[in-house]
Short mmCIF file of C-alpha atoms and ligand atoms in Angstrom, two decimals:
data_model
loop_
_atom_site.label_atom_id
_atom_site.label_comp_id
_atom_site.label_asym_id
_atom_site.label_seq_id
_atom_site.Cartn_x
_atom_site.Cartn_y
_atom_site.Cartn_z
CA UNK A 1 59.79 81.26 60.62
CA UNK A 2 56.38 82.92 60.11
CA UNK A 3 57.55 85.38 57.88
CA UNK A 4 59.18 82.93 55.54
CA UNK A 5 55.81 81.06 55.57
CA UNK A 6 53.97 83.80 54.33
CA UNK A 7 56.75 84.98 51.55
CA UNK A 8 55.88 81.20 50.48
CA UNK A 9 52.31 80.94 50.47
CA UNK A 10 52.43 84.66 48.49
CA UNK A 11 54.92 83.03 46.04
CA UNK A 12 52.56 79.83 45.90
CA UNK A 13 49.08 82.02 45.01
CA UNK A 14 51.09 83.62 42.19
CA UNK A 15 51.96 80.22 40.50
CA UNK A 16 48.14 79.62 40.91
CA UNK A 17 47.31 82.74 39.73
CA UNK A 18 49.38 81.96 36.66
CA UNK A 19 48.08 78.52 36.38
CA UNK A 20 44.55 79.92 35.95
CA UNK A 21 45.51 82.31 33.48
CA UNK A 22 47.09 79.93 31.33
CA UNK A 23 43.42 77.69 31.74
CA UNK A 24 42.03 80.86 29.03
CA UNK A 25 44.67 82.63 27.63
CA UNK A 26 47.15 79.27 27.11
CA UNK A 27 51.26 80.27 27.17
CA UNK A 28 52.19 78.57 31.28
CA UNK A 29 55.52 78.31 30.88
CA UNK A 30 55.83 81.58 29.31
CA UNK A 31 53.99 83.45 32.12
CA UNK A 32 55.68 81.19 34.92
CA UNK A 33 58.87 83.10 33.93
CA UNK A 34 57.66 86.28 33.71
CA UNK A 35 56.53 86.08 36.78
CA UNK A 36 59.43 84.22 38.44
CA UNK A 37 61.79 87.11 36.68
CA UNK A 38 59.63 89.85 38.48
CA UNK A 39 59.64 88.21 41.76
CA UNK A 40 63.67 88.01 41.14
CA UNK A 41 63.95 91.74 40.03
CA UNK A 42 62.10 92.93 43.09
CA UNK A 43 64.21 90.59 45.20
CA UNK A 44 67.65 91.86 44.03
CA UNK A 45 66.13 95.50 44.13
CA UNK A 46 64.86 95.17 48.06
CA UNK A 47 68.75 93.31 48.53
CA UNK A 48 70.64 96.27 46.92
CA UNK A 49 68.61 98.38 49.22
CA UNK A 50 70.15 96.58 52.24
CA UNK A 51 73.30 96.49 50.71
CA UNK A 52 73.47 100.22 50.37
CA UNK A 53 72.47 101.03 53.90
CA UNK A 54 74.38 98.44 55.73
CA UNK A 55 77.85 99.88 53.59
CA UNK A 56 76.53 103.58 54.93
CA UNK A 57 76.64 102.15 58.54
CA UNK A 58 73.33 101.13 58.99
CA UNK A 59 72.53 104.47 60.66
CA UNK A 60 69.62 106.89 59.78
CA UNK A 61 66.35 105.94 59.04
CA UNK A 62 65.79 102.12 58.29
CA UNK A 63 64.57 101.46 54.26
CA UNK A 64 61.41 100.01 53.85
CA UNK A 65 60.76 96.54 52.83
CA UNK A 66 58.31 94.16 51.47
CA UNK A 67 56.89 90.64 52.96
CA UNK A 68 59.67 89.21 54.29
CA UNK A 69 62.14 92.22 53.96
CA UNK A 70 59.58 94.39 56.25
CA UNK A 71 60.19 91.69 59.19
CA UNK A 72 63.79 91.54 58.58
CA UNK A 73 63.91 95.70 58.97
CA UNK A 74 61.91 95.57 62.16
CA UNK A 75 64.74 92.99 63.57
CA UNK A 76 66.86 95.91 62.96
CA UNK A 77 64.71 98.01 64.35
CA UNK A 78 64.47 96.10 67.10
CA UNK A 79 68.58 95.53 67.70
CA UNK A 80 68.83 99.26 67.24
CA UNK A 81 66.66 100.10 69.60
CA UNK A 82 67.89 97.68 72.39
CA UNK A 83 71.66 98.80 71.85
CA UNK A 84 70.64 102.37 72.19
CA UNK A 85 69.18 101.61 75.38
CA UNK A 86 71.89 99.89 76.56
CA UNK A 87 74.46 102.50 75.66
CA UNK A 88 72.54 105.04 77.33
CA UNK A 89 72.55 102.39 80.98
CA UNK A 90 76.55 102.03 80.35
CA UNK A 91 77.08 105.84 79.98
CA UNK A 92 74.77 106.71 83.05
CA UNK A 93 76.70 104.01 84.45
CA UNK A 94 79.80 105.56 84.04
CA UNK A 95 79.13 109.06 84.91
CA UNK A 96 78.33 107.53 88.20
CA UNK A 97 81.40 105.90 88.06
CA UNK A 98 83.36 108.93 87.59
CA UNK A 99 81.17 110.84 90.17
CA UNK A 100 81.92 108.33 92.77
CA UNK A 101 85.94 107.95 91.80
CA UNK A 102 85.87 112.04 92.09
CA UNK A 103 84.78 112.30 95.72
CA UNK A 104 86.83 109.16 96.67
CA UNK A 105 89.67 110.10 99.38
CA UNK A 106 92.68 108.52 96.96
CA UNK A 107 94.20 108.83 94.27
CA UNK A 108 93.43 105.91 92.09
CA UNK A 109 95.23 105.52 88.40
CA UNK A 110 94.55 102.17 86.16
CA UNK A 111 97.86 101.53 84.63
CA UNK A 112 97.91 98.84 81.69
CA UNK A 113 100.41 95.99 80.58
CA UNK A 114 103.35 98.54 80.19
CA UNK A 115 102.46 100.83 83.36
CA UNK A 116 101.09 103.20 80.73
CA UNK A 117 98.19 105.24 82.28
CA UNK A 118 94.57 104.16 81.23
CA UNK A 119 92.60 106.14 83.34
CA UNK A 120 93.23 108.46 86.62
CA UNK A 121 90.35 110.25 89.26
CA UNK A 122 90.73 114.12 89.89
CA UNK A 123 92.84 113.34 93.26
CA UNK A 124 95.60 111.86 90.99
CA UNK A 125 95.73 115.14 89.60
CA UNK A 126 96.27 117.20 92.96
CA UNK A 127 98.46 114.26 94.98
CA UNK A 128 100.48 113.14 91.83
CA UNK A 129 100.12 116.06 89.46
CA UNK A 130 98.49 113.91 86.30
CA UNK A 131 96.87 115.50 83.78
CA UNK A 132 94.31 114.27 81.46
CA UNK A 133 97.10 114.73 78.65
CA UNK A 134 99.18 112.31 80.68
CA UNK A 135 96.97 109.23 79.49
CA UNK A 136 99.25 106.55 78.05
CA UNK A 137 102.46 107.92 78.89
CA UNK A 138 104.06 105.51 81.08
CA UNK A 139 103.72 105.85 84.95
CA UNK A 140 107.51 106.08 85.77
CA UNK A 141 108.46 108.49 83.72
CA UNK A 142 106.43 110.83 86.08
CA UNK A 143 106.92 109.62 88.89
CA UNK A 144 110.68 109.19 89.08
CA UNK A 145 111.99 108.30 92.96
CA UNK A 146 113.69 105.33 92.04
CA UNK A 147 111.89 103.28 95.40
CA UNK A 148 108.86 103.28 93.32
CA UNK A 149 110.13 102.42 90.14
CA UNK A 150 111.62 99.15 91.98
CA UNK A 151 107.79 98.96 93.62
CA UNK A 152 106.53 98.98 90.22
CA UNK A 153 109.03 96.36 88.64
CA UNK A 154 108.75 94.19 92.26
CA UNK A 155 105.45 92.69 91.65
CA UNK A 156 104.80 92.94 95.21
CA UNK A 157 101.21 93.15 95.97
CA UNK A 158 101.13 92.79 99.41
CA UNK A 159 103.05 95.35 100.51
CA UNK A 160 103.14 99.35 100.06
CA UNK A 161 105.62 102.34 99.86
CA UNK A 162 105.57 105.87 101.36
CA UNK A 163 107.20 108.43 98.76
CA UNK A 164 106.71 112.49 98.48
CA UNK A 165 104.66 113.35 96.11
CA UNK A 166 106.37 114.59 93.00
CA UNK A 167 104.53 117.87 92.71
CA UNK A 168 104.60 118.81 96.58
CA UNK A 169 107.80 117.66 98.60
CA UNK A 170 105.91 117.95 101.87
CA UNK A 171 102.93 116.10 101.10
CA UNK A 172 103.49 112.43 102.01
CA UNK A 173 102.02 109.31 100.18
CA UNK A 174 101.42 105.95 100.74
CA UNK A 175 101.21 103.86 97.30
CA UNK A 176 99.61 100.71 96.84
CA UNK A 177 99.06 98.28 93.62
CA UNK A 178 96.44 95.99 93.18
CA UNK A 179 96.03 93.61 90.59
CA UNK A 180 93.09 92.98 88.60
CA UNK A 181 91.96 91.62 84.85
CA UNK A 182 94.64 90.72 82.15
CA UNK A 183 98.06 92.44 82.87
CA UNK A 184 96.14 95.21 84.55
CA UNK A 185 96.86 97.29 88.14
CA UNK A 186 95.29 99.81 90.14
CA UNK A 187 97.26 102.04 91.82
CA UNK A 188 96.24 103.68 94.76
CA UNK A 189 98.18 106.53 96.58
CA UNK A 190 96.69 108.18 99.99
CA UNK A 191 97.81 110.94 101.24
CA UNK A 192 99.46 110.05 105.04
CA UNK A 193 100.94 113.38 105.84
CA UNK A 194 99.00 114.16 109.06
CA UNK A 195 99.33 110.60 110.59
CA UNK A 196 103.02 110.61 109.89
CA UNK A 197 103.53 113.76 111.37
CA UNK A 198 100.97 112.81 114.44
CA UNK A 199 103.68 109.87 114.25
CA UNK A 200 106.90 111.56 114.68
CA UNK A 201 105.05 113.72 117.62
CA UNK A 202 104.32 110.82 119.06
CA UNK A 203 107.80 109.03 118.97
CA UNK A 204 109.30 112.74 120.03
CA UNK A 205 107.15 112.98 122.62
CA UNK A 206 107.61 109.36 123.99
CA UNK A 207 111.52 109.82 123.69
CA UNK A 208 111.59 113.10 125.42
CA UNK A 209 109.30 112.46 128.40
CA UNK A 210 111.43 108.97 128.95
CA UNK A 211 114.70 110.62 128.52
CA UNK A 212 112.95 113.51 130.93
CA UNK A 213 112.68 110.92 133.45
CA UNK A 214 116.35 109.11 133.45
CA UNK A 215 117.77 111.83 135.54
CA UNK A 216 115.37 111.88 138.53
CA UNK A 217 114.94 108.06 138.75
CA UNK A 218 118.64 107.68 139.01
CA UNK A 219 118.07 110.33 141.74
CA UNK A 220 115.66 108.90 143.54
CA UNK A 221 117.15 105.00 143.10
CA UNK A 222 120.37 106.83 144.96
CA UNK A 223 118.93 108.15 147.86
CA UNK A 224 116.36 104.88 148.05
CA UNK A 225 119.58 102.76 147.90
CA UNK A 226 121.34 105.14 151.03
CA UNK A 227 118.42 104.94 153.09
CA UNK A 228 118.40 101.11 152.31
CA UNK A 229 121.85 100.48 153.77
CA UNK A 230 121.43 103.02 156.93
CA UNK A 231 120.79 101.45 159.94
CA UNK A 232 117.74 102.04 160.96
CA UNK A 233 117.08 102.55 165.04
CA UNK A 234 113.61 101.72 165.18
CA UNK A 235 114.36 99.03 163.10
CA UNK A 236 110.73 98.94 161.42
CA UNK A 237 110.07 96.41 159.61
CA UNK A 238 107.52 98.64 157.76
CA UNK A 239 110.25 101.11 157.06
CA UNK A 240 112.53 98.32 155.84
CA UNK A 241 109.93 96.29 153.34
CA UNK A 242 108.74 100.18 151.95
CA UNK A 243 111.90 100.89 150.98
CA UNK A 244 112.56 97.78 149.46
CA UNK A 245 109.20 97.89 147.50
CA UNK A 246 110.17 101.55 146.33
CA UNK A 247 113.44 100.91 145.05
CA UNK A 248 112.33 97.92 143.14
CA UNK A 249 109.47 99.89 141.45
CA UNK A 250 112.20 102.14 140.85
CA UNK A 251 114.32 99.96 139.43
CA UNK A 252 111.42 98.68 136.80
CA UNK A 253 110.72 102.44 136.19
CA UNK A 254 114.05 102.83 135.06
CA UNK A 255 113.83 99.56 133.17
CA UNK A 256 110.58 100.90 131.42
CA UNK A 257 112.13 104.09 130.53
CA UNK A 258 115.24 102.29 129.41
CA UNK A 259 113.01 100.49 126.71
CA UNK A 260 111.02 103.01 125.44
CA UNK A 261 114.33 105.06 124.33
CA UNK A 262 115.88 102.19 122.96
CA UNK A 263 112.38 101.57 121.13
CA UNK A 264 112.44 105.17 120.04
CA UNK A 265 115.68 104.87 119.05
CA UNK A 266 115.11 101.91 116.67
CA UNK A 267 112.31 104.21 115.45
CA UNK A 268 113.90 107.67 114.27
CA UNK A 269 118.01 106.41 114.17
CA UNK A 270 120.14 105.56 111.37
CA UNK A 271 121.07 101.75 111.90
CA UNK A 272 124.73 101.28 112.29
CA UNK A 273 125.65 98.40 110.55
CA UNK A 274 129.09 96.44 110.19
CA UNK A 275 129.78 93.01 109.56
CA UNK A 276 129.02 91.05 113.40
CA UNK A 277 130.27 88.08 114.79
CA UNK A 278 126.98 86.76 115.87
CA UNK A 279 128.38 83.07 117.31
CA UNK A 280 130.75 85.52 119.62
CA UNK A 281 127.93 88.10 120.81
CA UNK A 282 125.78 84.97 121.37
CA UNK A 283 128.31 83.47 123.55
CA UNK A 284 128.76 87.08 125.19
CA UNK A 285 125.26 87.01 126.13
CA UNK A 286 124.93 83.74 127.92
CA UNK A 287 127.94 84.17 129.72
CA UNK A 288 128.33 87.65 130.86
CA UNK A 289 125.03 88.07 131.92
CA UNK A 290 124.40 88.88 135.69
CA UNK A 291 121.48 86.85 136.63
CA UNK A 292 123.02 83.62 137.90
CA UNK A 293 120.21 81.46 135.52
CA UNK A 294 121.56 82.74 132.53
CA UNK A 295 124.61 80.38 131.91
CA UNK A 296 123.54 77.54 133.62
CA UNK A 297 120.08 77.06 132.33
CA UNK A 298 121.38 77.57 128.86
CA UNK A 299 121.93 74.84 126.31
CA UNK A 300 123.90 76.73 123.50
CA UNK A 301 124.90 75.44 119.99
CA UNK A 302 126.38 77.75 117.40
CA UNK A 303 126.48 75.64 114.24
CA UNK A 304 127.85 78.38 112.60
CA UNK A 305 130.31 81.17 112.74
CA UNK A 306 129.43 83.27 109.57
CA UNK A 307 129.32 86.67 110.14
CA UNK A 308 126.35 88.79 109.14
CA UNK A 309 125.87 92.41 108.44
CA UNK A 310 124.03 94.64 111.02
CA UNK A 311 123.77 96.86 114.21
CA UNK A 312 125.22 94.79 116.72
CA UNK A 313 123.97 96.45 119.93
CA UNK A 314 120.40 96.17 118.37
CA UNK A 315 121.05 92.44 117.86
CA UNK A 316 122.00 91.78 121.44
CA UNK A 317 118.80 93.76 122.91
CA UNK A 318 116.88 91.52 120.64
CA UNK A 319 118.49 88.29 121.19
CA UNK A 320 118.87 89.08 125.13
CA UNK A 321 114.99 89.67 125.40
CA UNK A 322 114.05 86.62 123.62
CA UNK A 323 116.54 84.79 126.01
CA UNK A 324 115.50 86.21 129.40
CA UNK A 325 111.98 85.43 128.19
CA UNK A 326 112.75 82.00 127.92
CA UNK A 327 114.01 81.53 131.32
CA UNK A 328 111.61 84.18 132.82
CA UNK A 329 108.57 82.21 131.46
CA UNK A 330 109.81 78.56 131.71
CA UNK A 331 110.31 76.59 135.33
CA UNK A 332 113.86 77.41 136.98
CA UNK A 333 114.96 73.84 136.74
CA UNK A 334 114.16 73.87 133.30
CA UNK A 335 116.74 74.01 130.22
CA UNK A 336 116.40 76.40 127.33
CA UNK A 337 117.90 75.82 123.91
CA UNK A 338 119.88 78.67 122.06
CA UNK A 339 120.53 77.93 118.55
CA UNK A 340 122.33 79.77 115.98
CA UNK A 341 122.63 78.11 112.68
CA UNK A 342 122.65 78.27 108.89
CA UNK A 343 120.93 77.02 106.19
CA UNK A 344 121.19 77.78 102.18
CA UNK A 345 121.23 81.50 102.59
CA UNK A 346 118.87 81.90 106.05
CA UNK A 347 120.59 82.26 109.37
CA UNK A 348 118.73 81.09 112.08
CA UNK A 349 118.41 82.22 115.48
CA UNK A 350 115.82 79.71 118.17
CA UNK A 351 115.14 79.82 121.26
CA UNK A 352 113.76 77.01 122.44
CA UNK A 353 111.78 76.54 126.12
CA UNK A 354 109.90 74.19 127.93
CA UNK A 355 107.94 76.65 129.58
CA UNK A 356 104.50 77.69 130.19
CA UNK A 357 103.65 78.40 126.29
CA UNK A 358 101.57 81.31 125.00
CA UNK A 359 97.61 80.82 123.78
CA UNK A 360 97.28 80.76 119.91
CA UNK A 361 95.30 83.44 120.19
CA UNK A 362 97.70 85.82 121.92
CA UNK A 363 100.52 84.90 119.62
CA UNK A 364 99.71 87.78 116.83
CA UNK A 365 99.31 90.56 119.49
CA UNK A 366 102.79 89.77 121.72
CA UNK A 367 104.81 91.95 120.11
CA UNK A 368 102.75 94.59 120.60
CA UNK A 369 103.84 97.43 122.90
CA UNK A 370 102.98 96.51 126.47
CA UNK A 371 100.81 93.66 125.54
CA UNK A 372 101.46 90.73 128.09
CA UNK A 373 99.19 87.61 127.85
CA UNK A 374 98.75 87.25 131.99
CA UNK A 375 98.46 90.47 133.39
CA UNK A 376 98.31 89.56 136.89
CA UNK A 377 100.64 86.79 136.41
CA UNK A 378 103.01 89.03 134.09
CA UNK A 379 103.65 91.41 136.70
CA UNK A 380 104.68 89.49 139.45
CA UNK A 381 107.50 88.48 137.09
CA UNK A 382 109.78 91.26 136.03
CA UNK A 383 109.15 92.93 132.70
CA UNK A 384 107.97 96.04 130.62
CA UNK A 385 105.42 94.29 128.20
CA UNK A 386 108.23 96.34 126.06
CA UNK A 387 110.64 92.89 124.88
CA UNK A 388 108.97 92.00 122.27
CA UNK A 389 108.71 94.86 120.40
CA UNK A 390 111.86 95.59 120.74
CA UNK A 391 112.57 92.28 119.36
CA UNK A 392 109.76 93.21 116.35
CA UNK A 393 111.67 96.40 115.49
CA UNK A 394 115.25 94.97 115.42
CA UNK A 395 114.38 92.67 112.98
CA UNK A 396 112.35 94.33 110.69
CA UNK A 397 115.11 97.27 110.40
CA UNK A 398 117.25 94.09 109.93
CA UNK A 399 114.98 92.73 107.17
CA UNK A 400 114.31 89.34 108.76
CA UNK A 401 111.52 87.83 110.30
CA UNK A 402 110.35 86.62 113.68
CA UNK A 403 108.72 83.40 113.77
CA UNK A 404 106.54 82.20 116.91
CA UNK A 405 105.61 78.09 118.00
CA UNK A 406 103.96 77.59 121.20
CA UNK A 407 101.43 75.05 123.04
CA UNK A 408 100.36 75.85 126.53
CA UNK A 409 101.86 73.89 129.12
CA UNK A 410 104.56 72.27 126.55
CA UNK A 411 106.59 75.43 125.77
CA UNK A 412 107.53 77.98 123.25
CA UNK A 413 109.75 78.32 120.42
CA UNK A 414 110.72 81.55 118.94
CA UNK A 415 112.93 81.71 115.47
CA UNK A 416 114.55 84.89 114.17
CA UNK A 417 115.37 84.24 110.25
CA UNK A 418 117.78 86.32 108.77
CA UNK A 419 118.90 86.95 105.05
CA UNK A 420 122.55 86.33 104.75
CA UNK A 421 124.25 89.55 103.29
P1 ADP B 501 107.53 91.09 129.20
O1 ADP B 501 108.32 92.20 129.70
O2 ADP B 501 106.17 90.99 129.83
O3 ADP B 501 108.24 89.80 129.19
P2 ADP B 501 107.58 90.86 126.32
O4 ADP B 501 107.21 91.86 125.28
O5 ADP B 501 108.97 90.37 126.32
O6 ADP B 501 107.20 91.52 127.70
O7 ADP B 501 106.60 89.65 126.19
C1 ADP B 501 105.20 89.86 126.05
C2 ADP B 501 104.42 88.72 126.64
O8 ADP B 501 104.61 87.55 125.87
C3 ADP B 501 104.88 88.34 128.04
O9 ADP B 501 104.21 89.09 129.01
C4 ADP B 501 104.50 86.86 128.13
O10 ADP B 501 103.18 86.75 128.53
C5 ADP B 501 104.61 86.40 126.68
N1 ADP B 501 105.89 85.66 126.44
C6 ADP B 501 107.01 86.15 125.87
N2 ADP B 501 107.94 85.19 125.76
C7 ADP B 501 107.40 84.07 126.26
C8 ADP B 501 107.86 82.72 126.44
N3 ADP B 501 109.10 82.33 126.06
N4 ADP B 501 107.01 81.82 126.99
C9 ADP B 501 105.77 82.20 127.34
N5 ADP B 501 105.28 83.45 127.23
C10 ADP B 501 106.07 84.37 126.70
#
């Protein structure tokens, strides 16, 4: 605004200048144009000048101007000089970027609208084999194990996938996508070889030490049970209630053990699945079981009879556990409610007790292994802390979910959904 004030009063002092002139030498008009044609000349000169060095980009030195034209160079000047600066922050800024994404512990690759590659750290390079030549070319075509193609296509955030890596069979990696900005994903891929190999120790080594101890607990529950039905002359009572106390701690040894093969079973074996009469193995279970609660506490209703695809023997250790929980948990002269039904394309299968119920805040961790809400009150009843997840693992292997309702002191309701199949 200043600037234009000054070009003004300079334009004004000429026309005074002229005006005075005139006063001796006469001819106004006359030298009002002359001088309003040199002011226009130098104008259109000083605007070509601009022209000519904004087509050429602008860049190099910056002309120099007159009155008004000087300030409007040192805006340039000015804008110049503050986007230089700020290039230089951006590109310190992203060396540190790229410093930080190179020591980072995963792979991590920014894939665009079409999964084409937009950027990758060194580690995609050694876990996924991507080289810098590899930007744009489209993710699946280089990684081609056809689970993560359907990962890529799924659009399902919240999960992630375990593949080999393409470049190195043995190494094992665990993908995961994150969404971010317009149409854009992160993909992150860690390598998970040592803890799945610490895993399959551990499930060998659990499986091996239980199936280690079958044979001398069936041993030792034999000659328990013999000395158990011997007479005994002395008749001790001592005698009599240590025996009893050792065979049933042998008994829930060989329970334990029982449970952790089946659990490492469900872990490491091929399910066998065939199409199961679920209404039928239902019924089975209520009414062949031993323990004399188990049919007459039992309210069943099988509101269907569709069959559904799976390993049956798996589905009776889950549905068994969640029954004998039911009556284990809720008072004798209680009923429980067994419920197998259908709806659109969910089969449903509740268990329904008015027991003791189960704290909110336990309800996430029960179907972890050997978690049991009451310790002291747990073990008086008879259990492994092992149902549950057992339970867990036959339904996720079956794809279905286990759903968990309960208020202390009103009673517990525990839903398996399945997808029909
Ligand atoms: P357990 O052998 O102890 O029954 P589970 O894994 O089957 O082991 O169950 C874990 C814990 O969850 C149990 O110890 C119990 O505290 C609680 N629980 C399971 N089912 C019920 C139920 N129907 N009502 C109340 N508590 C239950």
């Amino acid at each position: 605004m200043w600037a234009w004030r000054k070009e003004i009063f300079k334009q004004c002092l000429l026309i005074i200048f002229a005006v005075i002139l005139s006063a001796f030498i006469g001819h106004f008009s006359q030298m009002l144009i002359v001088i309003l044609l040199v002011v226009l000349i130098q104008q259109a000169v000083l605007i070509t000048q601009l022209e000519s060095w904004l087509s050429r980009g602008a860049g190099g030195e910056i002309p120099r101007g007159l009155g008004i034209w000087e300030d409007i160079y040192y805006h340039f000047y000015r804008i110049r000089a503050a986007k230089k600066k700020r290039k230089k922050q951006l590109s310190k800024m992203i060396k540190q970027f790229r410093q930080s994404t190179d020591v980072l512990p995963d792979a991590a690759i920014v894939l665009g609208r079409d999964n084409e590659i937009q950027w990758s750290n060194k580690l995609a390079k050694k876990l996924l084999g991507l080289k810098k030549s590899d930007k744009n070319q489209r993710i699946h075509n280089l990684i081609r194990q056809p689970e993560f193609n359907d990962y890529l296509i799924g659009n399902q955030d919240d999960i992630s996938i375990i593949i080999h890596s393409p470049i190195d069979a043995q190494l094992i990696l665990q993908l995961r996508l994150v969404r971010y900005g317009l149409g854009k994903r992160l993909l992150i891929a860690q390598d998970v070889t040592q803890q799945k190999k610490m895993e399959v120790m551990r499930k060998n080594f659990v499986a091996n030490v239980s199936h280690e101890l079958r044979t001398p607990l069936t041993v030792l529950k034999g000659y328990l049970e013999t000395l158990g039905n011997m007479d005994h002359d002395c008749g001790s009572k001592l005698l009599i209630y240590s025996l009893v106390q050792m065979l049933n701690q042998t008994e829930r040894m060989q329970y334990l053990v029982d449970d952790l093969l089946l659990l490492a079973r469900l872990e490491t074996q091929q399910q066998k699945t065939d199409y199961v009469d679920v209404s039928q193995l239902i019924k089975t279970i209520c009414t062949e079981n031993h323990q004399p609660d188990f049919s007459s506490r039992i309210n069943l209703q099988l509101k269907t009879n569709v069959f559904f695809k799976g390993d049956k023997e798996e589905l009776r250790s889950a549905f068994s556990n969640l029954i004998a929980n039911a009556l284990k948990y809720s008072p004798t002269d209680s009923k429980i409610e067994v419920i197998w039904s259908k709806q659109e394309n969910e089969l449903y299968f509740d268990v329904i007790d008015k027991g003791e119920g189960i704290a909110s805040n336990h309800i996430p961790r029960i179907t972890e292994r050997f978690y049991r809400v009451d310790i002291n009150r747990s073990r008086k009843l008879e259990g492994t802390g092992l149902g549950l997840a057992i339970v867990k693992h036959v339904l996720i292997r079956h794809q279905a979910k286990l759903e968990i309702n309960s208020q202390v002191g009103i009673g517990s309701h525990f839903r398996c959904i399945f997808n029909q199949n």
